[in-house]
mmCIF file of C-alpha atoms in Angstrom:
data_model
loop_
_atom_site.group_PDB
_atom_site.id
_atom_site.type_symbol
_atom_site.label_atom_id
_atom_site.label_comp_id
_atom_site.label_asym_id
_atom_site.label_seq_id
_atom_site.Cartn_x
_atom_site.Cartn_y
_atom_site.Cartn_z
ATOM 1 C CA MET A 19 0.000 0.000 0.000
ATOM 2 C CA ALA A 20 1.146 3.546 -0.673
ATOM 3 C CA TRP A 21 0.034 6.929 0.548
ATOM 4 C CA VAL A 22 0.512 10.028 -1.588
ATOM 5 C CA GLN A 23 -0.261 13.628 -0.618
ATOM 6 C CA THR A 24 -0.438 16.309 -3.298
ATOM 7 C CA THR A 25 1.019 19.770 -2.893
ATOM 8 C CA ARG A 26 -2.501 21.194 -2.751
ATOM 9 C CA PRO A 27 -4.460 20.478 0.426
ATOM 10 C CA GLY A 28 -7.514 18.242 0.225
ATOM 11 C CA ILE A 29 -6.567 16.161 -2.815
ATOM 12 C CA ALA A 30 -4.915 13.046 -1.409
ATOM 13 C CA VAL A 31 -5.021 9.429 -2.492
ATOM 14 C CA ALA A 32 -4.649 6.064 -0.784
ATOM 15 C CA LEU A 33 -3.794 3.084 -3.016
ATOM 16 C CA ALA A 34 -3.929 -0.687 -2.587
ATOM 17 C CA GLU A 35 -3.873 -3.881 -4.639
ATOM 18 C CA VAL A 36 -6.682 -6.256 -3.652
ATOM 19 C CA ALA A 37 -7.617 -9.870 -4.336
ATOM 20 C CA ARG A 38 -10.790 -9.137 -6.272
ATOM 21 C CA ALA A 39 -12.916 -6.299 -7.619
ATOM 22 C CA PRO A 40 -16.064 -4.997 -5.884
ATOM 23 C CA THR A 41 -19.329 -6.418 -7.203
ATOM 24 C CA GLU A 42 -21.765 -3.709 -6.105
ATOM 25 C CA LEU A 43 -23.222 -1.466 -8.804
ATOM 26 C CA PRO A 44 -20.990 1.614 -9.193
ATOM 27 C CA ASP A 45 -21.959 5.208 -9.915
ATOM 28 C CA VAL A 46 -19.836 5.145 -13.084
ATOM 29 C CA SER A 47 -18.359 2.167 -14.896
ATOM 30 C CA TRP A 48 -15.957 2.001 -17.841
ATOM 31 C CA ALA A 49 -14.469 -1.076 -19.488
ATOM 32 C CA HIS A 50 -12.485 -2.127 -22.550
ATOM 33 C CA PRO A 51 -12.601 -5.934 -22.231
ATOM 34 C CA GLU A 52 -10.289 -6.565 -25.193
ATOM 35 C CA ALA A 53 -7.555 -4.572 -23.416
ATOM 36 C CA GLY A 54 -8.261 -6.235 -20.059
ATOM 37 C CA LEU A 55 -9.103 -2.893 -18.458
ATOM 38 C CA SER A 56 -12.135 -1.930 -16.387
ATOM 39 C CA ALA A 57 -12.911 0.771 -13.837
ATOM 40 C CA ALA A 58 -15.698 1.449 -11.347
ATOM 41 C CA VAL A 59 -16.371 4.757 -9.587
ATOM 42 C CA TYR A 60 -18.099 5.069 -6.202
ATOM 43 C CA GLY A 61 -19.025 8.472 -4.811
ATOM 44 C CA ALA A 62 -17.220 11.724 -5.540
ATOM 45 C CA ALA A 63 -14.381 13.578 -3.849
ATOM 46 C CA ALA A 64 -14.861 16.495 -6.270
ATOM 47 C CA THR A 65 -17.091 17.296 -9.247
ATOM 48 C CA ARG A 66 -17.184 19.567 -12.265
ATOM 49 C CA GLU A 67 -20.601 20.114 -13.788
ATOM 50 C CA GLY A 68 -22.656 22.584 -15.761
ATOM 51 C CA GLY A 69 -21.344 25.272 -18.083
ATOM 52 C CA SER A 70 -19.395 24.395 -21.217
ATOM 53 C CA LEU A 71 -17.550 21.169 -21.927
ATOM 54 C CA ARG A 72 -14.300 23.069 -22.409
ATOM 55 C CA ALA A 73 -14.662 24.789 -19.041
ATOM 56 C CA ALA A 74 -15.537 21.544 -17.253
ATOM 57 C CA LEU A 75 -12.411 19.788 -18.558
ATOM 58 C CA THR A 76 -9.985 22.693 -18.112
ATOM 59 C CA GLY A 77 -7.739 22.711 -15.062
ATOM 60 C CA LEU A 78 -8.857 19.414 -13.521
ATOM 61 C CA GLU A 79 -6.785 18.725 -10.409
ATOM 62 C CA ILE A 80 -4.939 15.420 -10.736
ATOM 63 C CA PRO A 81 -3.372 13.936 -7.577
ATOM 64 C CA GLN A 82 0.352 13.302 -7.888
ATOM 65 C CA GLY A 83 2.069 9.935 -7.766
ATOM 66 C CA LEU A 84 -0.681 7.886 -9.405
ATOM 67 C CA PRO A 85 0.164 4.650 -11.272
ATOM 68 C CA ALA A 86 0.963 5.323 -14.928
ATOM 69 C CA ARG A 87 -1.852 3.141 -16.320
ATOM 70 C CA ILE A 88 -4.626 4.181 -13.952
ATOM 71 C CA PRO A 89 -7.750 5.152 -15.930
ATOM 72 C CA GLY A 90 -8.910 8.659 -15.164
ATOM 73 C CA PRO A 91 -9.046 9.549 -12.352
ATOM 74 C CA TRP A 92 -11.800 11.926 -13.553
ATOM 75 C CA PHE A 93 -14.847 10.177 -15.045
ATOM 76 C CA GLY A 94 -18.022 11.602 -16.513
ATOM 77 C CA ALA A 95 -20.314 12.359 -19.404
ATOM 78 C CA ALA A 96 -21.935 15.168 -21.362
ATOM 79 C CA ALA A 97 -25.320 15.268 -23.077
ATOM 80 C CA PHE A 98 -25.722 15.218 -26.844
ATOM 81 C CA SER A 99 -26.956 18.796 -26.882
ATOM 82 C CA GLY A 100 -28.145 21.242 -24.235
ATOM 83 C CA ALA A 101 -30.215 20.456 -21.175
ATOM 84 C CA LEU A 102 -31.784 17.084 -20.388
ATOM 85 C CA GLY A 103 -35.520 16.528 -20.734
ATOM 86 C CA PRO A 104 -37.896 14.902 -18.223
ATOM 87 C CA ASP A 105 -37.001 11.347 -19.289
ATOM 88 C CA TRP A 106 -33.543 11.960 -17.839
ATOM 89 C CA ALA A 107 -34.563 13.159 -14.377
ATOM 90 C CA GLY A 108 -31.766 12.402 -11.918
ATOM 91 C CA PHE A 109 -28.902 12.800 -14.419
ATOM 92 C CA PRO A 110 -26.769 15.939 -14.872
ATOM 93 C CA ALA A 111 -26.344 17.176 -18.444
ATOM 94 C CA LEU A 112 -22.602 17.566 -17.879
ATOM 95 C CA GLN A 113 -20.594 16.145 -15.012
ATOM 96 C CA PHE A 114 -17.080 14.836 -14.413
ATOM 97 C CA ARG A 115 -16.144 13.513 -10.998
ATOM 98 C CA LEU A 116 -13.008 12.639 -9.078
ATOM 99 C CA PRO A 117 -14.072 9.399 -7.363
ATOM 100 C CA GLY A 118 -14.431 8.953 -3.661
ATOM 101 C CA LEU A 119 -13.325 5.412 -4.449
ATOM 102 C CA LEU A 120 -11.999 4.048 -7.745
ATOM 103 C CA ALA A 121 -11.696 0.302 -8.369
ATOM 104 C CA TRP A 122 -9.897 -0.780 -11.527
ATOM 105 C CA THR A 123 -8.697 -4.012 -13.055
ATOM 106 C CA GLU A 124 -5.745 -4.621 -15.373
ATOM 107 C CA GLY A 125 -5.801 -8.187 -16.637
ATOM 108 C CA ALA A 126 -6.026 -10.375 -13.525
ATOM 109 C CA ARG A 127 -4.891 -7.679 -11.053
ATOM 110 C CA HIS A 128 -7.329 -5.555 -9.054
ATOM 111 C CA PHE A 129 -6.655 -2.166 -7.460
ATOM 112 C CA LEU A 130 -8.388 0.428 -5.292
ATOM 113 C CA ALA A 131 -7.742 4.143 -4.945
ATOM 114 C CA ALA A 132 -9.520 6.509 -2.565
ATOM 115 C CA PHE A 133 -9.321 10.258 -3.171
ATOM 116 C CA GLY A 134 -9.769 13.377 -1.088
ATOM 117 C CA GLU A 135 -10.313 13.919 2.615
ATOM 118 C CA GLY A 136 -10.591 10.638 4.543
ATOM 119 C CA ALA A 137 -9.065 8.652 1.676
ATOM 120 C CA GLN A 138 -7.273 6.131 3.911
ATOM 121 C CA GLU A 139 -10.358 5.391 6.002
ATOM 122 C CA ARG A 140 -12.488 5.008 2.860
ATOM 123 C CA LEU A 141 -9.965 2.638 1.320
ATOM 124 C CA ASP A 142 -9.800 0.461 4.448
ATOM 125 C CA LYS A 143 -13.597 0.254 4.590
ATOM 126 C CA ALA A 144 -13.776 -0.748 0.936
ATOM 127 C CA ARG A 145 -11.178 -3.480 1.424
ATOM 128 C CA ALA A 146 -13.107 -4.898 4.355
ATOM 129 C CA GLY A 147 -16.331 -4.806 2.347
ATOM 130 C CA LEU A 148 -14.825 -7.042 -0.315
ATOM 131 C CA GLU A 149 -15.323 -9.968 2.049
ATOM 132 C CA ASP A 150 -19.077 -9.749 1.357
ATOM 133 C CA GLU A 151 -20.386 -11.361 -1.833
ATOM 134 C CA ASN A 152 -23.266 -9.730 -3.662
ATOM 135 C CA ALA A 153 -25.447 -12.122 -5.636
ATOM 136 C CA ARG A 154 -26.762 -11.042 -8.986
ATOM 137 C CA ALA A 155 -30.493 -11.004 -9.583
ATOM 138 C CA GLY A 156 -31.898 -13.892 -11.614
ATOM 139 C CA ARG A 157 -32.603 -13.504 -15.306
ATOM 140 C CA THR A 158 -35.935 -11.877 -16.091
ATOM 141 C CA SER A 159 -38.303 -12.240 -19.024
ATOM 142 C CA VAL A 160 -38.283 -9.130 -21.238
ATOM 143 C CA ARG A 161 -40.741 -8.126 -23.960
ATOM 144 C CA LEU A 162 -40.913 -5.355 -26.530
ATOM 145 C CA LEU A 163 -43.468 -2.600 -26.000
ATOM 146 C CA SER A 164 -45.069 -1.591 -29.281
ATOM 147 C CA ARG A 165 -45.462 2.101 -30.071
ATOM 148 C CA SER A 166 -48.417 2.805 -32.305
ATOM 149 C CA GLY A 167 -47.475 4.527 -35.550
ATOM 150 C CA GLU A 168 -43.721 4.338 -34.910
ATOM 151 C CA ARG A 169 -42.879 2.990 -38.352
ATOM 152 C CA SER A 170 -44.925 5.652 -40.137
ATOM 153 C CA ARG A 171 -43.396 8.418 -37.975
ATOM 154 C CA TRP A 172 -39.957 7.145 -38.905
ATOM 155 C CA SER A 173 -40.785 7.128 -42.612
ATOM 156 C CA ALA A 174 -42.120 10.674 -42.412
ATOM 157 C CA LEU A 175 -38.974 11.853 -40.592
ATOM 158 C CA VAL A 176 -36.655 10.242 -43.152
ATOM 159 C CA SER A 177 -38.679 11.814 -45.982
ATOM 160 C CA ARG A 178 -38.464 15.211 -44.289
ATOM 161 C CA ALA A 179 -34.689 14.807 -43.910
ATOM 162 C CA LEU A 180 -34.316 13.846 -47.579
ATOM 163 C CA ALA A 181 -36.335 16.911 -48.583
ATOM 164 C CA ALA A 182 -33.960 19.113 -46.561
ATOM 165 C CA ILE A 183 -30.984 17.425 -48.226
ATOM 166 C CA ARG A 184 -32.406 17.944 -51.719
ATOM 167 C CA SER A 185 -33.117 21.597 -50.940
ATOM 168 C CA GLY A 186 -29.461 22.104 -50.004
ATOM 169 C CA THR A 187 -30.142 22.806 -46.316
ATOM 170 C CA LEU A 188 -28.360 19.617 -45.227
ATOM 171 C CA ASP A 189 -25.796 17.187 -46.594
ATOM 172 C CA LYS A 190 -26.399 14.602 -43.885
ATOM 173 C CA VAL A 191 -28.449 14.248 -40.716
ATOM 174 C CA VAL A 192 -28.459 11.405 -38.187
ATOM 175 C CA ILE A 193 -31.923 10.666 -36.867
ATOM 176 C CA ALA A 194 -32.681 8.413 -33.915
ATOM 177 C CA ARG A 195 -35.585 6.537 -32.428
ATOM 178 C CA ALA A 196 -36.347 4.719 -29.186
ATOM 179 C CA ILE A 197 -37.293 1.092 -28.581
ATOM 180 C CA ASP A 198 -39.005 0.372 -25.258
ATOM 181 C CA VAL A 199 -38.942 -2.948 -23.411
ATOM 182 C CA GLU A 200 -40.459 -4.166 -20.156
ATOM 183 C CA ALA A 201 -39.417 -7.047 -17.887
ATOM 184 C CA ASP A 202 -41.437 -9.090 -15.400
ATOM 185 C CA ALA A 203 -39.062 -7.995 -12.595
ATOM 186 C CA PRO A 204 -36.634 -5.102 -12.089
ATOM 187 C CA LEU A 205 -33.822 -5.266 -14.609
ATOM 188 C CA ASP A 206 -30.297 -5.857 -13.318
ATOM 189 C CA PRO A 207 -28.039 -3.204 -14.917
ATOM 190 C CA GLY A 208 -24.885 -4.950 -13.720
ATOM 191 C CA ALA A 209 -25.832 -8.223 -15.385
ATOM 192 C CA LEU A 210 -26.821 -6.388 -18.560
ATOM 193 C CA LEU A 211 -23.479 -4.581 -18.670
ATOM 194 C CA THR A 212 -21.624 -7.866 -18.120
ATOM 195 C CA ALA A 213 -23.479 -9.407 -21.068
ATOM 196 C CA LEU A 214 -22.534 -6.457 -23.303
ATOM 197 C CA GLU A 215 -18.878 -6.680 -22.273
ATOM 198 C CA ALA A 216 -18.794 -10.386 -23.113
ATOM 199 C CA ARG A 217 -20.391 -9.977 -26.546
ATOM 200 C CA TYR A 218 -18.612 -6.744 -27.590
ATOM 201 C CA PRO A 219 -15.081 -6.938 -26.138
ATOM 202 C CA SER A 220 -13.630 -4.431 -28.623
ATOM 203 C CA CYS A 221 -16.199 -1.777 -27.607
ATOM 204 C CA ARG A 222 -16.124 0.530 -24.596
ATOM 205 C CA ALA A 223 -18.763 -0.562 -22.108
ATOM 206 C CA PHE A 224 -20.058 2.194 -19.834
ATOM 207 C CA LEU A 225 -22.585 2.767 -17.063
ATOM 208 C CA LEU A 226 -23.796 5.972 -15.420
ATOM 209 C CA ARG A 227 -26.116 5.851 -12.442
ATOM 210 C CA GLY A 228 -28.660 8.611 -11.931
ATOM 211 C CA SER A 229 -31.407 8.928 -9.339
ATOM 212 C CA GLY A 230 -33.533 5.795 -9.789
ATOM 213 C CA ALA A 231 -32.161 5.015 -13.257
ATOM 214 C CA VAL A 232 -29.064 3.792 -15.059
ATOM 215 C CA PHE A 233 -27.726 4.695 -18.515
ATOM 216 C CA LEU A 234 -25.462 2.044 -20.000
ATOM 217 C CA GLY A 235 -24.164 0.687 -23.276
ATOM 218 C CA ALA A 236 -21.291 -0.739 -25.307
ATOM 219 C CA THR A 237 -20.169 1.798 -27.882
ATOM 220 C CA PRO A 238 -17.908 1.082 -30.855
ATOM 221 C CA GLU A 239 -17.107 4.759 -31.435
ATOM 222 C CA ILE A 240 -14.265 6.610 -29.727
ATOM 223 C CA LEU A 241 -14.572 10.393 -29.841
ATOM 224 C CA CYS A 242 -10.890 10.802 -28.957
ATOM 225 C CA ARG A 243 -7.901 9.217 -27.285
ATOM 226 C CA VAL A 244 -5.296 11.671 -26.011
ATOM 227 C CA GLU A 245 -1.798 10.800 -24.817
ATOM 228 C CA GLY A 246 0.378 13.880 -24.353
ATOM 229 C CA ASP A 247 0.285 15.771 -27.650
ATOM 230 C CA GLN A 248 -0.911 12.730 -29.634
ATOM 231 C CA VAL A 249 -4.607 12.443 -30.515
ATOM 232 C CA GLN A 250 -6.638 9.817 -32.329
ATOM 233 C CA ALA A 251 -10.277 10.349 -33.266
ATOM 234 C CA ASP A 252 -12.337 7.632 -34.942
ATOM 235 C CA ALA A 253 -14.682 8.230 -37.850
ATOM 236 C CA LEU A 254 -17.301 5.479 -37.735
ATOM 237 C CA ALA A 255 -20.114 5.921 -40.246
ATOM 238 C CA GLY A 256 -21.631 3.654 -42.862
ATOM 239 C CA SER A 257 -23.139 0.349 -41.736
ATOM 240 C CA ALA A 258 -24.164 -3.048 -43.061
ATOM 241 C CA ARG A 259 -24.979 -6.576 -41.967
ATOM 242 C CA PRO A 260 -21.934 -8.790 -41.294
ATOM 243 C CA GLU A 261 -22.655 -10.862 -44.406
ATOM 244 C CA GLU A 262 -22.471 -7.649 -46.493
ATOM 245 C CA ALA A 263 -19.029 -6.606 -45.203
ATOM 246 C CA GLN A 264 -17.194 -7.066 -48.500
ATOM 247 C CA ALA A 265 -19.659 -4.869 -50.373
ATOM 248 C CA LEU A 266 -19.674 -2.011 -47.828
ATOM 249 C CA PRO A 267 -16.483 -0.238 -49.071
ATOM 250 C CA GLY A 268 -18.070 -0.028 -52.523
ATOM 251 C CA SER A 269 -21.341 1.561 -51.368
ATOM 252 C CA GLY A 270 -21.472 5.117 -52.700
ATOM 253 C CA LYS A 271 -24.130 6.148 -50.206
ATOM 254 C CA ASP A 272 -22.138 4.819 -47.221
ATOM 255 C CA LEU A 273 -18.878 6.273 -48.515
ATOM 256 C CA ARG A 274 -20.458 9.737 -48.770
ATOM 257 C CA GLU A 275 -21.823 9.465 -45.251
ATOM 258 C CA HIS A 276 -18.425 8.341 -43.986
ATOM 259 C CA ARG A 277 -16.435 10.974 -45.882
ATOM 260 C CA TRP A 278 -18.349 13.847 -44.289
ATOM 261 C CA VAL A 279 -17.516 12.554 -40.811
ATOM 262 C CA VAL A 280 -13.828 12.137 -41.679
ATOM 263 C CA GLU A 281 -13.646 15.628 -43.169
ATOM 264 C CA HIS A 282 -15.361 17.184 -40.158
ATOM 265 C CA ILE A 283 -12.969 15.501 -37.707
ATOM 266 C CA ALA A 284 -9.898 16.480 -39.740
ATOM 267 C CA ARG A 285 -11.136 20.069 -40.057
ATOM 268 C CA ALA A 286 -11.948 20.310 -36.329
ATOM 269 C CA LEU A 287 -8.547 18.969 -35.302
ATOM 270 C CA SER A 288 -6.678 21.200 -37.760
ATOM 271 C CA GLY A 289 -7.714 24.203 -35.667
ATOM 272 C CA ILE A 290 -5.872 22.884 -32.596
ATOM 273 C CA ALA A 291 -3.178 20.623 -34.080
ATOM 274 C CA ASP A 292 0.059 21.112 -36.016
ATOM 275 C CA GLN A 293 -0.316 17.874 -37.956
ATOM 276 C CA VAL A 294 -3.388 15.855 -38.979
ATOM 277 C CA HIS A 295 -3.147 12.517 -40.804
ATOM 278 C CA ARG A 296 -5.811 10.157 -42.154
ATOM 279 C CA PRO A 297 -5.603 7.086 -44.376
ATOM 280 C CA PRO A 298 -6.980 7.549 -47.901
ATOM 281 C CA GLU A 299 -9.548 4.743 -47.644
ATOM 282 C CA PRO A 300 -11.702 3.510 -44.754
ATOM 283 C CA ARG A 301 -11.348 0.106 -43.168
ATOM 284 C CA VAL A 302 -14.211 -2.230 -42.308
ATOM 285 C CA ARG A 303 -14.730 -2.724 -38.587
ATOM 286 C CA ALA A 304 -16.685 -5.876 -37.733
ATOM 287 C CA LEU A 305 -18.820 -6.309 -34.610
ATOM 288 C CA ALA A 306 -20.994 -9.256 -33.642
ATOM 289 C CA ASN A 307 -24.159 -7.798 -35.173
ATOM 290 C CA VAL A 308 -23.022 -5.105 -37.643
ATOM 291 C CA VAL A 309 -20.042 -3.850 -39.675
ATOM 292 C CA HIS A 310 -18.998 -0.211 -40.075
ATOM 293 C CA LEU A 311 -16.683 1.870 -42.228
ATOM 294 C CA HIS A 312 -13.887 3.111 -39.963
ATOM 295 C CA THR A 313 -11.161 5.722 -40.453
ATOM 296 C CA PRO A 314 -8.750 6.664 -37.635
ATOM 297 C CA VAL A 315 -7.702 10.338 -37.789
ATOM 298 C CA VAL A 316 -4.415 11.022 -35.992
ATOM 299 C CA ALA A 317 -3.093 14.448 -34.986
ATOM 300 C CA ARG A 318 -0.345 16.150 -32.982
ATOM 301 C CA LEU A 319 -1.661 18.934 -30.791
ATOM 302 C CA ALA A 320 -0.228 22.427 -31.042
ATOM 303 C CA PRO A 321 1.648 23.717 -27.977
ATOM 304 C CA GLY A 322 -0.713 24.782 -25.202
ATOM 305 C CA ARG A 323 -3.599 22.634 -26.441
ATOM 306 C CA GLY A 324 -5.027 19.760 -24.412
ATOM 307 C CA VAL A 325 -7.909 17.406 -23.727
ATOM 308 C CA ALA A 326 -10.458 20.177 -23.179
ATOM 309 C CA ASP A 327 -9.696 21.666 -26.600
ATOM 310 C CA VAL A 328 -10.016 18.294 -28.330
ATOM 311 C CA ALA A 329 -13.331 17.411 -26.682
ATOM 312 C CA ALA A 330 -14.830 20.835 -27.368
ATOM 313 C CA ALA A 331 -13.709 20.721 -31.006
ATOM 314 C CA LEU A 332 -15.147 17.268 -31.737
ATOM 315 C CA HIS A 333 -18.367 17.053 -29.701
ATOM 316 C CA PRO A 334 -20.947 16.393 -31.033
ATOM 317 C CA THR A 335 -19.493 14.521 -33.996
ATOM 318 C CA PRO A 336 -21.429 14.511 -37.307
ATOM 319 C CA ALA A 337 -21.557 10.725 -36.926
ATOM 320 C CA VAL A 338 -24.449 11.416 -34.514
ATOM 321 C CA GLY A 339 -25.538 14.930 -35.631
ATOM 322 C CA GLY A 340 -24.993 15.789 -39.259
ATOM 323 C CA VAL A 341 -23.454 18.139 -41.818
ATOM 324 C CA PRO A 342 -23.500 21.125 -41.684
ATOM 325 C CA ALA A 343 -23.445 20.676 -37.921
ATOM 326 C CA GLY A 344 -25.544 23.705 -36.960
ATOM 327 C CA ALA A 345 -28.254 23.038 -39.545
ATOM 328 C CA ALA A 346 -28.393 19.359 -38.569
ATOM 329 C CA LEU A 347 -28.820 20.154 -34.874
ATOM 330 C CA ARG A 348 -31.604 22.612 -35.688
ATOM 331 C CA PHE A 349 -33.340 20.001 -37.845
ATOM 332 C CA LEU A 350 -33.186 17.437 -35.030
ATOM 333 C CA ALA A 351 -34.487 19.895 -32.438
ATOM 334 C CA GLU A 352 -37.426 20.788 -34.666
ATOM 335 C CA HIS A 353 -38.361 17.402 -36.107
ATOM 336 C CA GLU A 354 -36.869 14.369 -34.343
ATOM 337 C CA GLY A 355 -39.192 14.431 -31.326
ATOM 338 C CA LEU A 356 -36.841 12.348 -29.149
ATOM 339 C CA ASP A 357 -35.362 13.273 -25.791
ATOM 340 C CA ARG A 358 -31.811 12.060 -26.547
ATOM 341 C CA GLY A 359 -30.357 13.153 -23.239
ATOM 342 C CA LEU A 360 -27.004 11.430 -22.759
ATOM 343 C CA TYR A 361 -27.525 9.190 -25.797
ATOM 344 C CA ALA A 362 -25.056 10.232 -28.543
ATOM 345 C CA GLY A 363 -23.288 12.434 -25.978
ATOM 346 C CA LEU A 364 -19.801 11.682 -24.714
ATOM 347 C CA VAL A 365 -18.666 9.456 -21.871
ATOM 348 C CA GLY A 366 -15.255 8.464 -20.554
ATOM 349 C CA TRP A 367 -12.299 9.514 -18.453
ATOM 350 C CA VAL A 368 -9.660 12.247 -18.241
ATOM 351 C CA GLY A 369 -6.257 12.168 -16.555
ATOM 352 C CA GLU A 370 -3.002 14.125 -16.585
ATOM 353 C CA GLY A 371 -2.507 14.854 -20.304
ATOM 354 C CA ARG A 372 -4.482 11.698 -21.087
ATOM 355 C CA ALA A 373 -8.074 10.904 -21.938
ATOM 356 C CA GLU A 374 -10.356 8.364 -23.521
ATOM 357 C CA LEU A 375 -13.774 9.710 -24.464
ATOM 358 C CA ALA A 376 -16.377 7.758 -26.416
ATOM 359 C CA VAL A 377 -19.663 8.562 -28.141
ATOM 360 C CA ALA A 378 -22.497 7.092 -26.043
ATOM 361 C CA LEU A 379 -24.067 4.723 -28.603
ATOM 362 C CA ARG A 380 -25.670 1.221 -28.531
ATOM 363 C CA SER A 381 -27.121 2.296 -25.226
ATOM 364 C CA ALA A 382 -30.202 2.135 -23.031
ATOM 365 C CA LEU A 383 -31.825 4.069 -20.210
ATOM 366 C CA VAL A 384 -32.900 1.537 -17.571
ATOM 367 C CA ARG A 385 -35.475 2.446 -14.952
ATOM 368 C CA GLY A 386 -36.929 -0.355 -12.837
ATOM 369 C CA ARG A 387 -38.631 -2.940 -15.043
ATOM 370 C CA ARG A 388 -38.379 -0.800 -18.179
ATOM 371 C CA ALA A 389 -35.573 0.129 -20.541
ATOM 372 C CA ARG A 390 -35.482 2.533 -23.458
ATOM 373 C CA LEU A 391 -33.014 1.608 -26.191
ATOM 374 C CA PHE A 392 -31.664 4.309 -28.518
ATOM 375 C CA VAL A 393 -30.667 3.660 -32.125
ATOM 376 C CA GLY A 394 -30.024 5.941 -35.094
ATOM 377 C CA ALA A 395 -29.100 6.075 -38.765
ATOM 378 C CA GLY A 396 -27.400 8.618 -40.984
ATOM 379 C CA ILE A 397 -29.589 10.045 -43.742
ATOM 380 C CA VAL A 398 -27.915 11.166 -46.983
ATOM 381 C CA GLU A 399 -29.009 11.351 -50.603
ATOM 382 C CA GLY A 400 -29.810 7.757 -51.554
ATOM 383 C CA SER A 401 -31.241 6.790 -48.157
ATOM 384 C CA SER A 402 -34.673 5.186 -47.937
ATOM 385 C CA PRO A 403 -37.043 4.909 -44.946
ATOM 386 C CA ASP A 404 -37.167 1.104 -45.127
ATOM 387 C CA ALA A 405 -33.396 0.606 -45.418
ATOM 388 C CA GLU A 406 -32.663 3.006 -42.554
ATOM 389 C CA TRP A 407 -35.325 1.361 -40.379
ATOM 390 C CA GLU A 408 -33.618 -1.985 -40.967
ATOM 391 C CA GLU A 409 -30.277 -0.435 -40.015
ATOM 392 C CA THR A 410 -31.681 0.709 -36.670
ATOM 393 C CA GLU A 411 -33.171 -2.748 -36.099
ATOM 394 C CA LEU A 412 -29.736 -4.244 -36.750
ATOM 395 C CA LYS A 413 -28.051 -1.888 -34.276
ATOM 396 C CA ALA A 414 -30.728 -2.562 -31.652
ATOM 397 C CA ARG A 415 -29.750 -6.244 -31.529
ATOM 398 C CA ALA A 416 -26.754 -5.320 -29.350
ATOM 399 C CA LEU A 417 -29.031 -4.419 -26.432
ATOM 400 C CA LEU A 418 -31.950 -6.713 -27.281
ATOM 401 C CA ASP A 419 -29.691 -9.770 -27.337
ATOM 402 C CA ALA A 420 -28.144 -8.779 -24.002
ATOM 403 C CA LEU A 421 -31.666 -8.408 -22.583
ATOM 404 C CA GLY A 422 -32.688 -11.796 -23.955
ATOM 405 C CA VAL A 423 -35.273 -10.418 -26.427
ATOM 406 C CA ARG A 424 -35.325 -12.632 -29.510
ATOM 407 C CA PRO A 425 -36.254 -11.476 -33.050
#
């Protein structure tokens, strides 16, 4: 065990390696199973919330002497756009927290860190609590809740988006819809997250606990990874069924949709970076239920630039909004009719000159026996209501399979 005190009073940390990870549901969870890394946040020693994303991520106090590979230690999320609606009661629209207690796992090793005043006492209590096993709830039966007229509303929205594209108002807009399910007993968010981690190990699995509800998912899209002055942002746009993977790079419609995202990311980073590089052609990224066109955009930040600048420049990405960005956001506010909340926002962690922030996709808002799943599709010239509906159905399988809902 080690004890580290920072030069500023009040931000201290107690560290320990432990035999196993806690099993209780955390306030924030983050995992990249393929890399053998997971983290769970309990409580808060300090918070940043409200205001702008840039302001929230500027000047975060990082305790000294932390292990080099520790995730965070600041964890949080930001909404897709603006304030949260009534569906998201109990969640802040923007919050990053320094944990009261952070549990993280690297491969087969488990660690705890307690931050702030009373860190040592909190750490000792957490270690003692690991002697207690928490049993998971049994599997529940889950059914889809039909929404009258949903298919026709979707078709009308796609048609309206195509009309805006043909008029020259938009090049692309990403529209979303909700799928509601209900179980015969309260859903177990921890078990659901575990199922997502097992099925999508290359994704970033996340969980955020609000008052009486949990938002969770397994997203394939990284907004940015920052390590010193090196940045990588992923363009992920253009989708198909796994059996159609070979044809996807030749789809003109999907290539247009993808190109606009790549160009937006490169343009956004060029304002804060000295160098920006991108491969000339996208790759195909395969997941269990869907394949995507993927282009990594890599940049070197200009002197004086950092994580806050990168996040503010990229969020929200046109992979979840549209092009031009302002016109797309106005279109969604006027016509989509969906309280997106944290869906399609950002979620992740920030450390000393380091960060990993993802776009909150393939996600659900879980409240008691009900869950609302969020799925979307990019509309460009050549899109059709039926094809885009099928794309959202394909993306929804990530959560529906984890919930045990069969086609």
